[in-house]
DNA sequence: CATTTTTCTGAAATCGTTTACAATGCTTTC
DNA sequence: GAAAGCATTGTAAACGATTTCAGAAAAATG
């Protein structure tokens, strides 16, 4: 592999000059600059990024730590992150934690060891809780799940207003005439808790009963959603509407409804989070809160790159709104 | 950040010894080893991977270059790759090419610049064609799309038998009584071509006509699939069955059928590639060739790590079978 | 007990860059 | 015409690890 020394020799200059040319530093004569560029060209020289990273103590790599890339929410985000990073000459390390705090801790450390420029992190609940005390050692943007933030915080935050979104989704069901609304919430997730709050708020405001058995906290898996739905269907007074707080749950409920030959929305209405690609393919189409995944990914990356160049920026918090898309699955019962 | 020198001082040894201990090299007294480990512990030392990579000329990072992580096929593969890599202490660079050869070339170079240990690559058609002449400079495993391979090749290949899979899927439609079968194939993809071949073979063997207008090569996008399907539906002699060669097409066709109020399989049967999570949620459930994505990802990573430790291994080619899962969308018309 | 072999350890070179610092020459200024 | 300033370049020291080489100590051999 050709190195900077070869280029220097060929151009008849020192390595320092080559480095200056490549780094677009001032104080190089145009003539020399041209000669160096030509040598670079002729030798097809490409700088070794590892050496650069070591010496300059910075790199053009960022980390993206999420629970599971197969969750469409994270899939879309990661795509947006990668795109935005690419456009600014950054590349992306992908890490799946499976909501396992140990795996997450490992990756958080690994990112430091790899000397990444910064990290976009969707923390597990445990990490979110301890976040303030865990000096990560690199610029960080937290997405999807809230972490404490104060004057001395050096991280940014991008969230959607989960409580509000759940509130609106629930209200939508109420307005469409549903009386007995159950909800499925992610067991180990922060968002689950917040969405639960919005759900409760809407029900209370409308003076509706909230039977304990209608509120289920289960692991964020399709199978868990399916099982929980089955149980709900078999209650002696089953709900007439169901709110799901992620697309895996929605899929599970759909499966359960099929198995029980329940028709949506006649027997049970359905409204959920995340506008997964298939929500308009099924019959009926599913009412959802669409999270602005592209924008989350893009903004997160922009905030991060911004913070990388100015690490001491004050903490910023961006709250985005989910978008309610009403479809057949929650059509009015009147 | 604490470095190896700090550890060495604390343990009262040289940095060389510390390095030996951490690298599990022989020739270190147990007593010394213990002392070093303790110092490591006490200082909470973690080796700088960038420095290690520079000096040792190897790293524990691999690259994964695919067209689009949002394609469920690649989503699943990338998850499997990341998992397998993780279990062997490797981490993964994720790159989306969007089937753009330029973007791909950029990433292929970038991976070298980053000094990755190896790359798993789903090449664009252009790259697949020129593959032999393009000395990548690192161990490579090619997945999903075929590239030439010969005695001196230093890359491995993991494919599914596309022709056979398409042949079986087509035959399945024929056996279920469909007479006028159209097919949607990926325009710029190798797999599209191969699947087309299997499609044709099945039709020929059954002495069925193959009208030109029934064979469509379109870009691998949902919208393109939808549009193509619309056109097919409006032919004066429309097909009674449709074969789609990826899940985006399948989704597009489904949408087109809904818009045209065609019922599946009564008006038109549907069978496609890739068992996307939603294929069992729609009504009717979709008949598919399920590609063994987990196994592809896992095997690719294993082959790669294997080749990283022994770069001169002969080229290996693994062909996996797609699995036909018959569902309602292609139910017999009898 | 002398010699050879083997085990253990450290000094210093190295990986390929960037960058602090010094050195050079050329203008400008008075 | 000397002093000062600025633009331009090179020398050499980092960055933080691994690894070669050689030397010291210990063990094995005759």
XYZ file of C-alpha atoms (C1' of nucleotides) in Angstrom:
728
model
C 0.000 0.000 0.000
C 1.334 3.391 -0.883
C 1.870 5.770 1.982
C 2.346 9.438 2.505
C 6.100 9.074 2.355
C 5.901 7.735 -1.195
C 3.813 10.664 -2.246
C 6.222 13.054 -0.572
C 9.186 11.559 -2.393
C 7.468 11.594 -5.721
C 6.429 15.206 -5.328
C 9.814 16.152 -3.944
C 8.444 17.549 -0.697
C 8.193 16.465 2.930
C 5.393 14.401 4.376
C 4.314 17.433 6.331
C 3.593 19.295 3.143
C 1.632 16.418 1.703
C -0.402 16.257 4.853
C -1.047 19.977 4.636
C -2.212 19.719 1.065
C -4.524 16.855 1.828
C -5.865 18.582 4.882
C -6.481 21.752 2.889
C -4.330 23.693 5.276
C -3.102 27.185 4.321
C 0.497 28.097 3.620
C 1.222 25.898 0.661
C 2.206 27.424 -2.665
C -0.213 26.644 -5.448
C 2.540 25.189 -7.517
C 3.551 22.796 -4.769
C -0.054 21.948 -4.038
C -0.549 20.979 -7.653
C 2.586 18.854 -7.680
C 1.435 17.002 -4.597
C -2.023 16.461 -5.987
C -0.524 15.031 -9.107
C 1.642 12.633 -7.140
C -1.398 11.586 -5.141
C -3.215 10.977 -8.376
C -0.419 9.060 -10.032
C 0.211 6.813 -7.087
C -3.472 6.452 -6.401
C -2.707 7.299 -2.818
C -5.346 7.037 -0.131
C -4.605 8.098 3.417
C -4.689 5.435 6.073
C -7.595 6.425 8.264
C -6.436 4.371 11.191
C -3.131 6.196 11.394
C -4.908 9.476 10.965
C -7.356 8.649 13.697
C -4.581 7.678 16.059
C -2.506 10.757 15.533
C -5.236 13.336 15.207
C -7.348 11.820 17.965
C -10.465 12.105 15.911
C -12.207 9.960 13.341
C -15.005 10.071 10.857
C -16.895 7.207 12.344
C -19.973 7.373 14.515
C -21.696 4.606 16.401
C -25.378 3.778 16.305
C -26.624 1.692 19.197
C -30.192 0.449 18.995
C -32.208 -2.422 20.403
C -32.861 -4.329 17.204
C -32.331 -3.317 13.639
C -35.223 -5.552 12.605
C -37.695 -3.299 14.344
C -38.928 -1.146 11.428
C -38.660 1.930 13.610
C -34.938 1.392 14.038
C -34.450 0.123 10.518
C -35.697 3.400 9.123
C -33.735 5.450 11.584
C -30.529 3.637 10.862
C -31.017 4.169 7.182
C -31.490 7.891 7.724
C -28.469 8.043 10.001
C -26.308 6.255 7.502
C -27.444 8.530 4.696
C -26.819 11.704 6.607
C -23.473 10.494 7.868
C -22.444 9.489 4.379
C -23.218 12.914 3.006
C -20.785 14.384 5.529
C -18.087 11.794 4.969
C -18.822 9.852 8.092
C -19.439 6.155 8.397
C -21.486 4.180 10.859
C -20.890 1.361 13.299
C -24.087 -0.584 13.850
C -24.785 -2.206 17.211
C -27.832 -4.196 18.335
C -28.357 -4.471 22.063
C -31.496 -6.600 22.164
C -32.435 -4.444 25.151
C -29.738 -6.265 27.054
C -27.960 -3.768 29.322
C -24.815 -5.886 29.363
C -24.533 -6.040 25.638
C -25.229 -2.350 25.560
C -22.521 -1.579 28.116
C -20.095 -3.587 26.059
C -20.880 -1.593 22.963
C -20.736 1.710 24.784
C -17.227 0.851 25.881
C -16.296 -0.542 22.511
C -17.211 2.720 20.856
C -14.742 4.513 23.068
C -12.058 1.942 22.343
C -12.651 2.428 18.649
C -12.195 6.141 19.113
C -15.447 7.007 17.369
C -16.262 10.663 16.962
C -19.622 10.237 18.650
C -22.579 7.949 19.231
C -26.300 7.928 18.645
C -27.883 5.865 21.333
C -31.339 4.465 21.993
C -30.652 3.411 25.569
C -32.183 0.555 27.489
C -34.188 1.582 30.489
C -31.382 0.746 32.858
C -28.889 2.890 31.017
C -31.381 5.698 30.664
C -31.783 5.686 34.409
C -28.068 5.815 35.198
C -27.231 8.011 32.311
C -26.034 11.055 34.198
C -23.439 9.188 36.152
C -21.924 7.275 33.289
C -19.465 9.660 31.616
C -19.405 8.165 28.161
C -16.344 10.015 26.976
C -17.657 11.019 23.587
C -20.357 13.269 22.159
C -23.714 11.557 22.374
C -27.187 12.031 21.043
C -29.886 10.047 22.768
C -32.918 9.097 20.745
C -36.291 7.529 21.390
C -35.963 7.267 25.139
C -35.671 10.082 27.613
C -32.694 10.572 29.903
C -32.202 13.228 32.547
C -30.814 16.465 31.289
C -29.429 19.474 33.157
C -27.240 22.556 32.799
C -24.024 20.612 32.710
C -25.272 17.870 30.412
C -23.240 17.418 27.292
C -25.631 15.294 25.311
C -28.610 16.016 23.114
C -31.984 14.391 23.064
C -34.443 13.656 20.292
C -37.785 12.321 21.294
C -41.280 12.226 20.168
C -43.913 13.329 22.591
C -44.985 9.843 23.512
C -47.528 10.803 26.073
C -49.228 13.211 23.728
C -49.160 10.745 20.861
C -50.723 8.010 22.961
C -53.216 10.520 24.261
C -54.259 11.484 20.773
C -54.444 7.922 19.593
C -56.603 6.967 22.563
C -58.788 10.025 22.149
C -59.238 9.100 18.519
C -60.577 5.713 19.571
C -62.880 7.300 22.111
C -64.210 9.798 19.619
C -64.971 7.000 17.249
C -67.242 5.500 19.813
C -65.181 2.803 21.453
C -65.987 2.300 25.099
C -63.740 -0.438 26.367
C -60.211 0.262 25.342
C -57.289 -1.931 26.268
C -53.608 -1.169 25.772
C -50.404 -3.141 25.189
C -47.243 -1.510 26.467
C -43.566 -2.420 26.212
C -42.439 -3.971 29.433
C -38.848 -2.835 29.727
C -39.090 0.337 27.766
C -39.303 3.934 28.784
C -41.566 4.738 25.897
C -43.970 2.095 27.105
C -44.347 3.916 30.400
C -44.860 7.288 28.762
C -47.370 6.008 26.298
C -49.194 4.359 29.124
C -49.479 7.735 30.791
C -51.060 9.328 27.736
C -53.426 6.428 27.425
C -54.575 6.791 31.017
C -54.911 10.536 30.695
C -57.247 10.264 27.733
C -59.396 7.675 29.437
C -59.605 9.692 32.619
C -60.513 12.864 30.815
C -63.394 11.012 29.291
C -64.333 9.490 32.589
C -63.904 6.006 31.303
C -63.188 3.022 33.470
C -59.720 1.522 33.347
C -59.935 -2.109 34.370
C -56.554 -3.451 35.434
C -56.901 -6.382 33.105
C -57.051 -4.016 30.134
C -53.554 -2.740 30.734
C -50.772 -5.109 29.767
C -47.055 -4.610 30.043
C -45.336 -7.282 28.000
C -41.974 -7.779 26.257
C -41.702 -6.051 22.885
C -42.093 -9.149 20.776
C -44.700 -10.152 18.285
C -45.416 -13.409 20.114
C -45.931 -11.587 23.405
C -48.351 -9.205 21.758
C -50.244 -12.077 20.238
C -50.529 -13.926 23.530
C -51.632 -10.829 25.413
C -54.274 -10.142 22.791
C -55.574 -13.695 23.061
C -55.971 -13.251 26.773
C -57.838 -10.005 26.297
C -60.175 -11.574 23.784
C -61.055 -14.304 26.225
C -61.994 -12.041 29.096
C -65.626 -12.245 30.079
C -65.990 -8.605 29.186
C -63.480 -8.203 26.363
C -62.428 -4.774 25.106
C -63.889 -3.336 21.932
C -60.691 -1.502 21.011
C -56.998 -2.125 21.421
C -54.098 0.252 21.446
C -50.641 -1.146 20.635
C -47.485 0.773 21.340
C -45.212 -0.673 18.689
C -45.536 -2.419 15.376
C -44.515 -5.802 16.715
C -47.483 -5.713 19.064
C -49.722 -4.608 16.222
C -48.600 -7.573 14.157
C -49.177 -9.904 17.097
C -52.662 -8.603 17.703
C -53.513 -8.965 14.055
C -52.430 -12.559 14.177
C -54.439 -13.188 17.310
C -57.518 -11.616 15.748
C -57.162 -13.849 12.720
C -56.824 -16.938 14.856
C -59.890 -15.998 16.866
C -61.733 -15.034 13.695
C -62.455 -11.610 15.095
C -63.136 -8.941 12.563
C -61.501 -5.542 12.766
C -62.915 -3.055 13.597
C -66.366 -4.641 14.038
C -65.361 -6.971 16.858
C -62.338 -5.061 17.963
C -60.778 -1.840 16.793
C -57.016 -1.510 16.510
C -54.715 1.473 16.574
C -50.982 1.405 17.110
C -47.633 3.073 16.999
C -45.326 3.063 13.976
C -46.345 3.210 10.375
C -44.668 -0.024 9.320
C -44.705 -0.636 5.564
C -47.340 -3.341 5.844
C -49.951 -1.383 7.782
C -51.621 -0.347 4.545
C -51.421 -3.793 2.996
C -53.500 -5.622 5.515
C -57.250 -5.563 5.557
C -58.387 -3.321 7.122
C -55.602 -0.786 6.951
C -54.272 0.058 10.379
C -54.635 3.383 12.155
C -51.261 4.473 13.433
C -49.177 7.148 15.000
C -46.412 7.537 12.444
C -43.155 8.462 14.074
C -40.986 10.671 11.900
C -38.187 8.127 11.666
C -36.368 9.789 8.810
C -36.338 13.053 10.608
C -35.268 11.503 13.875
C -32.350 9.818 12.169
C -31.376 12.862 10.203
C -31.663 15.311 13.081
C -29.850 12.986 15.428
C -26.940 12.765 13.041
C -26.907 16.483 12.448
C -26.965 17.258 16.141
C -24.199 14.763 16.677
C -21.913 16.093 13.964
C -22.611 19.527 15.275
C -21.671 18.497 18.767
C -18.580 16.745 17.512
C -17.273 20.014 16.179
C -18.354 21.887 19.293
C -18.359 19.456 22.187
C -19.246 22.010 24.828
C -22.556 23.001 23.399
C -25.399 23.170 25.871
C -27.673 20.172 25.930
C -30.442 20.434 23.388
C -33.725 18.609 23.440
C -35.847 18.232 20.376
C -39.351 16.942 20.693
C -41.072 15.831 17.533
C -44.700 15.053 17.107
C -46.063 11.743 16.016
C -48.552 11.995 13.201
C -51.934 10.387 13.599
C -53.007 8.553 10.463
C -56.578 7.380 10.807
C -57.451 4.340 8.775
C -60.105 1.641 8.684
C -58.987 -0.361 11.685
C -60.435 2.251 14.024
C -63.356 3.387 11.907
C -66.285 4.887 13.728
C -68.764 2.349 14.999
C -71.807 4.499 14.399
C -7.461 7.966 29.146
C -5.173 5.434 30.699
C -2.689 3.798 28.408
C -0.506 0.776 28.376
C 2.395 2.743 29.804
C 0.394 3.560 32.927
C -0.410 -0.074 33.416
C 3.206 -1.014 32.898
C 4.394 1.465 35.504
C 1.821 0.396 38.014
C 2.668 -3.256 37.581
C 6.383 -2.522 37.579
C 6.987 -4.088 34.185
C 7.556 -2.932 30.625
C 4.845 -2.181 28.130
C 5.966 -5.208 26.165
C 5.052 -7.442 29.035
C 1.678 -5.841 29.459
C 1.023 -6.350 25.788
C 2.007 -9.974 26.112
C -0.316 -10.551 29.000
C -3.227 -8.918 27.238
C -2.521 -10.796 24.054
C -2.318 -14.068 25.970
C 1.142 -14.665 24.643
C 3.349 -17.317 26.231
C 6.515 -16.658 28.201
C 5.140 -14.625 31.039
C 5.474 -15.832 34.585
C 2.146 -16.433 36.291
C 3.096 -14.105 39.063
C 3.841 -11.283 36.641
C 0.729 -12.022 34.675
C -1.347 -11.684 37.809
C 0.301 -8.409 38.740
C -0.398 -6.988 35.320
C -3.987 -8.124 35.371
C -4.441 -6.456 38.696
C -3.031 -3.192 37.413
C -5.325 -3.428 34.412
C -8.195 -3.955 36.750
C -7.297 -1.152 39.114
C -6.763 1.399 36.386
C -9.730 0.152 34.449
C -7.489 0.031 31.440
C -8.865 -0.636 27.986
C -6.544 -0.973 25.020
C -6.876 1.610 22.300
C -8.090 -0.354 19.328
C -7.002 2.255 16.835
C -3.410 2.084 17.958
C -3.586 -1.670 17.997
C -5.022 -1.760 14.524
C -2.315 0.514 13.198
C 0.565 -1.375 14.660
C -0.697 -4.903 14.227
C -2.142 -4.239 10.785
C -5.326 -6.013 11.646
C -8.573 -5.092 13.279
C -11.706 -6.653 14.632
C -14.019 -4.785 12.354
C -15.736 -6.116 9.290
C -17.718 -4.234 6.682
C -21.165 -5.121 5.434
C -22.113 -3.572 2.123
C -25.691 -4.035 0.981
C -28.131 -2.234 -1.272
C -30.619 -1.077 1.329
C -30.989 -2.068 4.924
C -34.715 -1.413 4.690
C -35.170 -4.364 2.409
C -36.256 -7.069 4.890
C -33.934 -9.507 3.199
C -30.932 -7.369 4.051
C -32.311 -6.317 7.412
C -32.398 -9.908 8.538
C -29.007 -10.683 7.088
C -27.402 -7.707 8.719
C -28.837 -8.691 12.034
C -27.421 -12.196 11.667
C -24.062 -10.815 10.609
C -23.912 -8.461 13.536
C -24.826 -11.225 15.957
C -22.259 -13.649 14.652
C -19.580 -10.987 14.533
C -20.388 -9.918 18.071
C -20.003 -13.441 19.360
C -16.464 -13.482 17.978
C -15.558 -10.019 19.207
C -15.930 -8.340 15.883
C -17.968 -5.277 15.076
C -19.668 -4.220 11.897
C -19.548 -1.237 9.596
C -22.868 -0.848 7.816
C -22.999 0.574 4.288
C -26.017 1.105 2.021
C -25.259 1.423 -1.670
C -28.761 1.961 -3.035
C -27.560 -0.129 -5.969
C -25.462 2.844 -6.962
C -22.100 1.581 -8.248
C -20.414 4.862 -7.384
C -21.544 4.818 -3.805
C -20.533 1.213 -3.674
C -17.062 1.913 -5.054
C -16.636 4.615 -2.466
C -17.493 2.234 0.314
C -15.295 -0.516 -1.050
C -12.376 1.887 -0.919
C -13.395 3.263 2.427
C -13.301 -0.193 3.935
C -9.692 -0.527 2.870
C -8.849 2.888 4.260
C -10.405 1.894 7.540
C -8.245 -1.192 7.554
C -11.152 -3.545 8.158
C -10.363 -7.201 8.558
C -12.766 -8.165 5.789
C -15.997 -7.391 4.015
C -19.299 -9.059 3.290
C -20.588 -7.680 0.037
C -23.840 -7.893 -1.896
C -22.480 -6.353 -5.083
C -24.327 -4.317 -7.648
C -24.502 -5.853 -11.069
C -21.710 -3.665 -12.364
C -19.344 -4.652 -9.591
C -20.310 -8.285 -9.893
C -19.324 -8.150 -13.534
C -15.913 -6.561 -12.975
C -15.274 -8.411 -9.792
C -12.298 -10.467 -10.880
C -10.268 -7.484 -11.963
C -10.844 -5.334 -8.954
C -8.358 -6.522 -6.326
C -10.164 -5.446 -3.202
C -7.247 -5.832 -0.861
C -9.081 -7.603 1.928
C -10.815 -10.918 2.499
C -14.264 -10.848 0.998
C -17.406 -12.924 1.080
C -19.908 -12.192 -1.642
C -23.545 -12.835 -0.876
C -26.805 -12.849 -2.768
C -25.352 -12.175 -6.208
C -23.011 -14.354 -8.160
C -19.539 -13.291 -9.211
C -17.025 -15.235 -11.305
C -14.898 -17.625 -9.360
C -11.789 -19.562 -10.372
C -8.752 -21.403 -9.015
C -6.977 -18.260 -7.986
C -10.012 -16.525 -6.518
C -9.607 -15.480 -2.932
C -13.202 -14.791 -2.084
C -16.127 -16.933 -1.029
C -19.645 -16.962 -2.280
C -22.973 -17.624 -0.600
C -25.976 -17.807 -2.819
C -29.320 -19.339 -2.980
C -30.196 -21.285 -6.071
C -32.291 -18.549 -7.609
C -33.076 -20.303 -10.808
C -34.253 -23.394 -9.009
C -36.286 -21.398 -6.506
C -38.050 -19.466 -9.255
C -38.569 -22.680 -11.130
C -40.216 -24.286 -8.120
C -42.355 -21.278 -7.408
C -43.520 -21.116 -11.015
C -44.139 -24.832 -11.131
C -46.184 -24.506 -7.986
C -48.415 -21.971 -9.716
C -48.737 -24.174 -12.755
C -49.607 -27.216 -10.684
C -52.300 -25.222 -8.973
C -53.956 -24.662 -12.285
C -52.851 -21.210 -13.319
C -52.454 -20.798 -17.052
C -51.335 -17.248 -17.683
C -48.458 -16.438 -15.427
C -46.668 -13.107 -15.459
C -43.451 -12.231 -13.640
C -41.845 -9.132 -12.140
C -38.061 -9.111 -12.098
C -35.509 -6.732 -10.650
C -34.118 -4.574 -13.401
C -30.545 -4.005 -12.318
C -30.045 -7.125 -10.330
C -28.326 -10.344 -11.060
C -30.841 -12.274 -9.080
C -33.590 -10.876 -11.263
C -31.947 -12.408 -14.309
C -31.469 -15.772 -12.682
C -34.967 -15.929 -11.352
C -36.219 -15.023 -14.777
C -34.395 -18.032 -16.137
C -36.076 -20.400 -13.698
C -39.426 -18.847 -14.485
C -38.955 -19.385 -18.210
C -37.707 -22.910 -17.712
C -40.805 -23.923 -15.770
C -43.123 -22.394 -18.355
C -41.294 -24.045 -21.232
C -41.290 -27.439 -19.589
C -45.022 -27.144 -19.336
C -45.328 -25.916 -22.877
C -46.944 -22.716 -21.821
C -46.891 -19.568 -23.852
C -44.695 -16.701 -22.635
C -46.113 -13.441 -23.970
C -43.498 -10.671 -23.873
C -45.889 -8.408 -22.086
C -46.026 -10.832 -19.156
C -42.350 -10.410 -18.386
C -41.415 -7.159 -16.711
C -38.013 -5.972 -15.642
C -38.467 -2.992 -13.328
C -36.490 -1.227 -10.584
C -36.696 -2.932 -7.211
C -39.109 -0.489 -5.607
C -42.590 -0.930 -4.283
C -43.946 1.816 -6.531
C -42.438 0.251 -9.606
C -43.983 -3.085 -8.715
C -47.339 -1.452 -8.198
C -47.216 0.342 -11.533
C -46.142 -2.758 -13.407
C -48.947 -4.733 -11.830
C -51.491 -2.079 -12.830
C -50.321 -2.355 -16.408
C -50.611 -6.108 -16.343
C -54.132 -5.916 -14.948
C -55.194 -3.659 -17.767
C -53.965 -5.863 -20.579
C -56.720 -7.165 -22.782
C -55.759 -10.668 -21.767
C -54.505 -10.187 -18.232
C -52.572 -12.910 -16.410
C -54.262 -15.091 -13.831
C -51.138 -15.406 -11.704
C -48.203 -13.220 -10.856
C -44.739 -14.091 -9.660
C -42.774 -11.420 -7.817
C -39.068 -11.673 -7.202
C -38.738 -9.629 -4.056
C -40.920 -8.475 -1.214
C -41.091 -4.879 -2.400
C -42.702 -6.060 -5.607
C -45.052 -8.254 -3.660
C -46.153 -5.285 -1.576
C -46.610 -3.205 -4.715
C -48.721 -5.838 -6.390
C -50.855 -6.184 -3.310
C -51.499 -2.490 -3.342
C -52.335 -2.528 -7.039
C -54.740 -5.395 -6.528
C -56.479 -3.501 -3.748
C -56.808 -0.430 -5.899
C -58.225 -2.413 -8.761
C -60.432 -4.358 -6.380
C -59.068 -7.606 -7.623
C -59.360 -10.515 -5.281
C -56.459 -12.828 -4.622
C -56.269 -15.604 -5.681
C -59.667 -15.646 -7.423
C -58.855 -12.892 -9.901
C -55.126 -13.205 -9.732
C -52.837 -15.508 -7.810
C -49.671 -14.193 -6.215
C -46.424 -15.850 -5.220
C -43.182 -14.132 -4.433
C -39.696 -14.181 -3.002
C -38.841 -13.419 0.608
C -40.888 -14.275 3.623
C -41.288 -10.741 4.941
C -42.882 -10.531 8.385
C -46.143 -9.217 6.987
C -46.785 -11.944 4.419
C -48.856 -13.867 6.953
C -50.726 -10.816 8.166
C -52.377 -9.895 4.923
C -55.453 -11.571 3.578
C -54.869 -13.929 1.913
C -51.510 -15.028 3.258
C -48.845 -14.910 0.599
C -47.088 -17.897 -0.900
C -43.356 -17.305 -0.822
C -39.910 -18.666 -1.336
C -38.328 -18.026 2.041
C -34.649 -17.300 1.738
C -32.631 -18.515 4.698
C -31.494 -15.026 5.673
C -30.244 -15.946 9.114
C -28.173 -18.729 7.724
C -26.829 -16.595 4.922
C -25.741 -13.946 7.381
C -24.284 -16.391 9.811
C -22.449 -18.469 7.226
C -21.137 -15.394 5.478
C -19.665 -14.125 8.705
C -18.211 -17.482 9.581
C -16.633 -17.891 6.175
C -15.249 -14.403 6.413
C -13.715 -14.803 9.857
C -12.323 -18.078 8.694
C -10.790 -16.467 5.654
C -9.426 -13.633 7.746
C -7.376 -16.078 9.731
C -6.388 -17.993 6.603
C -6.446 -15.581 3.675
C -5.131 -18.052 1.119
C -7.947 -20.489 1.412
C -9.365 -21.698 -1.881
C -12.546 -20.017 -2.975
C -15.604 -21.648 -1.524
C -19.104 -21.486 -2.864
C -22.116 -22.322 -0.781
C -25.475 -22.676 -2.410
C -28.480 -22.702 -0.157
C -32.006 -23.638 -1.084
C -34.961 -21.343 -0.807
C -37.908 -22.893 0.957
C -41.280 -22.883 -0.731
C -44.062 -21.962 1.673
C -47.427 -22.437 0.001
C -50.197 -20.257 1.335
C -53.599 -19.004 0.279
C -52.491 -16.481 -2.314
C -51.728 -19.244 -4.777
C -54.402 -21.726 -3.725
C -55.530 -24.192 -6.308
C -58.238 -22.904 -8.582
C -59.974 -26.226 -8.948
C 30.528 -27.653 36.778
C 30.590 -25.846 32.193
C 27.600 -25.568 28.344
C 23.543 -25.453 25.983
C 18.771 -24.638 25.847
C 14.699 -22.601 27.292
C 12.032 -19.260 29.616
C 11.277 -14.714 30.688
C 11.735 -9.616 30.257
C 12.778 -4.907 28.538
C 14.639 -1.404 25.121
C 13.639 0.370 21.090
C 11.766 0.214 16.416
C 7.610 0.392 14.070
C 2.744 1.113 12.077
C 1.259 5.871 8.887
C -0.235 9.844 9.910
C -0.477 14.998 12.004
C 1.551 18.893 14.025
C 4.673 21.813 17.056
C 8.597 24.027 16.166
C 12.344 25.728 13.808
C 14.380 27.322 9.684
C 14.376 29.548 5.340
C 13.725 33.084 2.153
C 11.112 36.963 0.601
C 8.705 41.400 1.481
C 7.903 45.235 3.749
C 8.974 49.059 6.783
C 11.413 52.717 8.567
C 20.221 48.473 4.641
C 18.976 46.363 9.009
C 14.891 44.792 11.408
C 10.655 42.879 11.415
C 7.017 40.279 9.526
C 4.988 36.793 6.853
C 4.569 32.940 3.815
C 6.420 28.543 2.964
C 8.715 24.359 3.955
C 11.115 20.638 6.563
C 12.618 18.022 10.850
C 11.288 15.354 14.280
C 8.185 14.268 17.979
C 4.058 12.654 18.921
C -0.438 9.242 18.905
C -0.685 4.160 21.717
C -0.172 0.072 20.846
C 2.789 -4.580 19.048
C 6.826 -6.951 18.006
C 11.785 -7.810 17.021
C 15.844 -8.472 19.060
C 18.940 -9.204 22.422
C 20.184 -10.027 27.025
C 19.452 -12.137 31.704
C 17.962 -15.764 34.409
C 16.698 -20.324 35.017
C 16.625 -25.063 33.660
C 18.353 -28.888 31.297
C 22.144 -31.466 29.553
C 26.578 -33.764 29.314
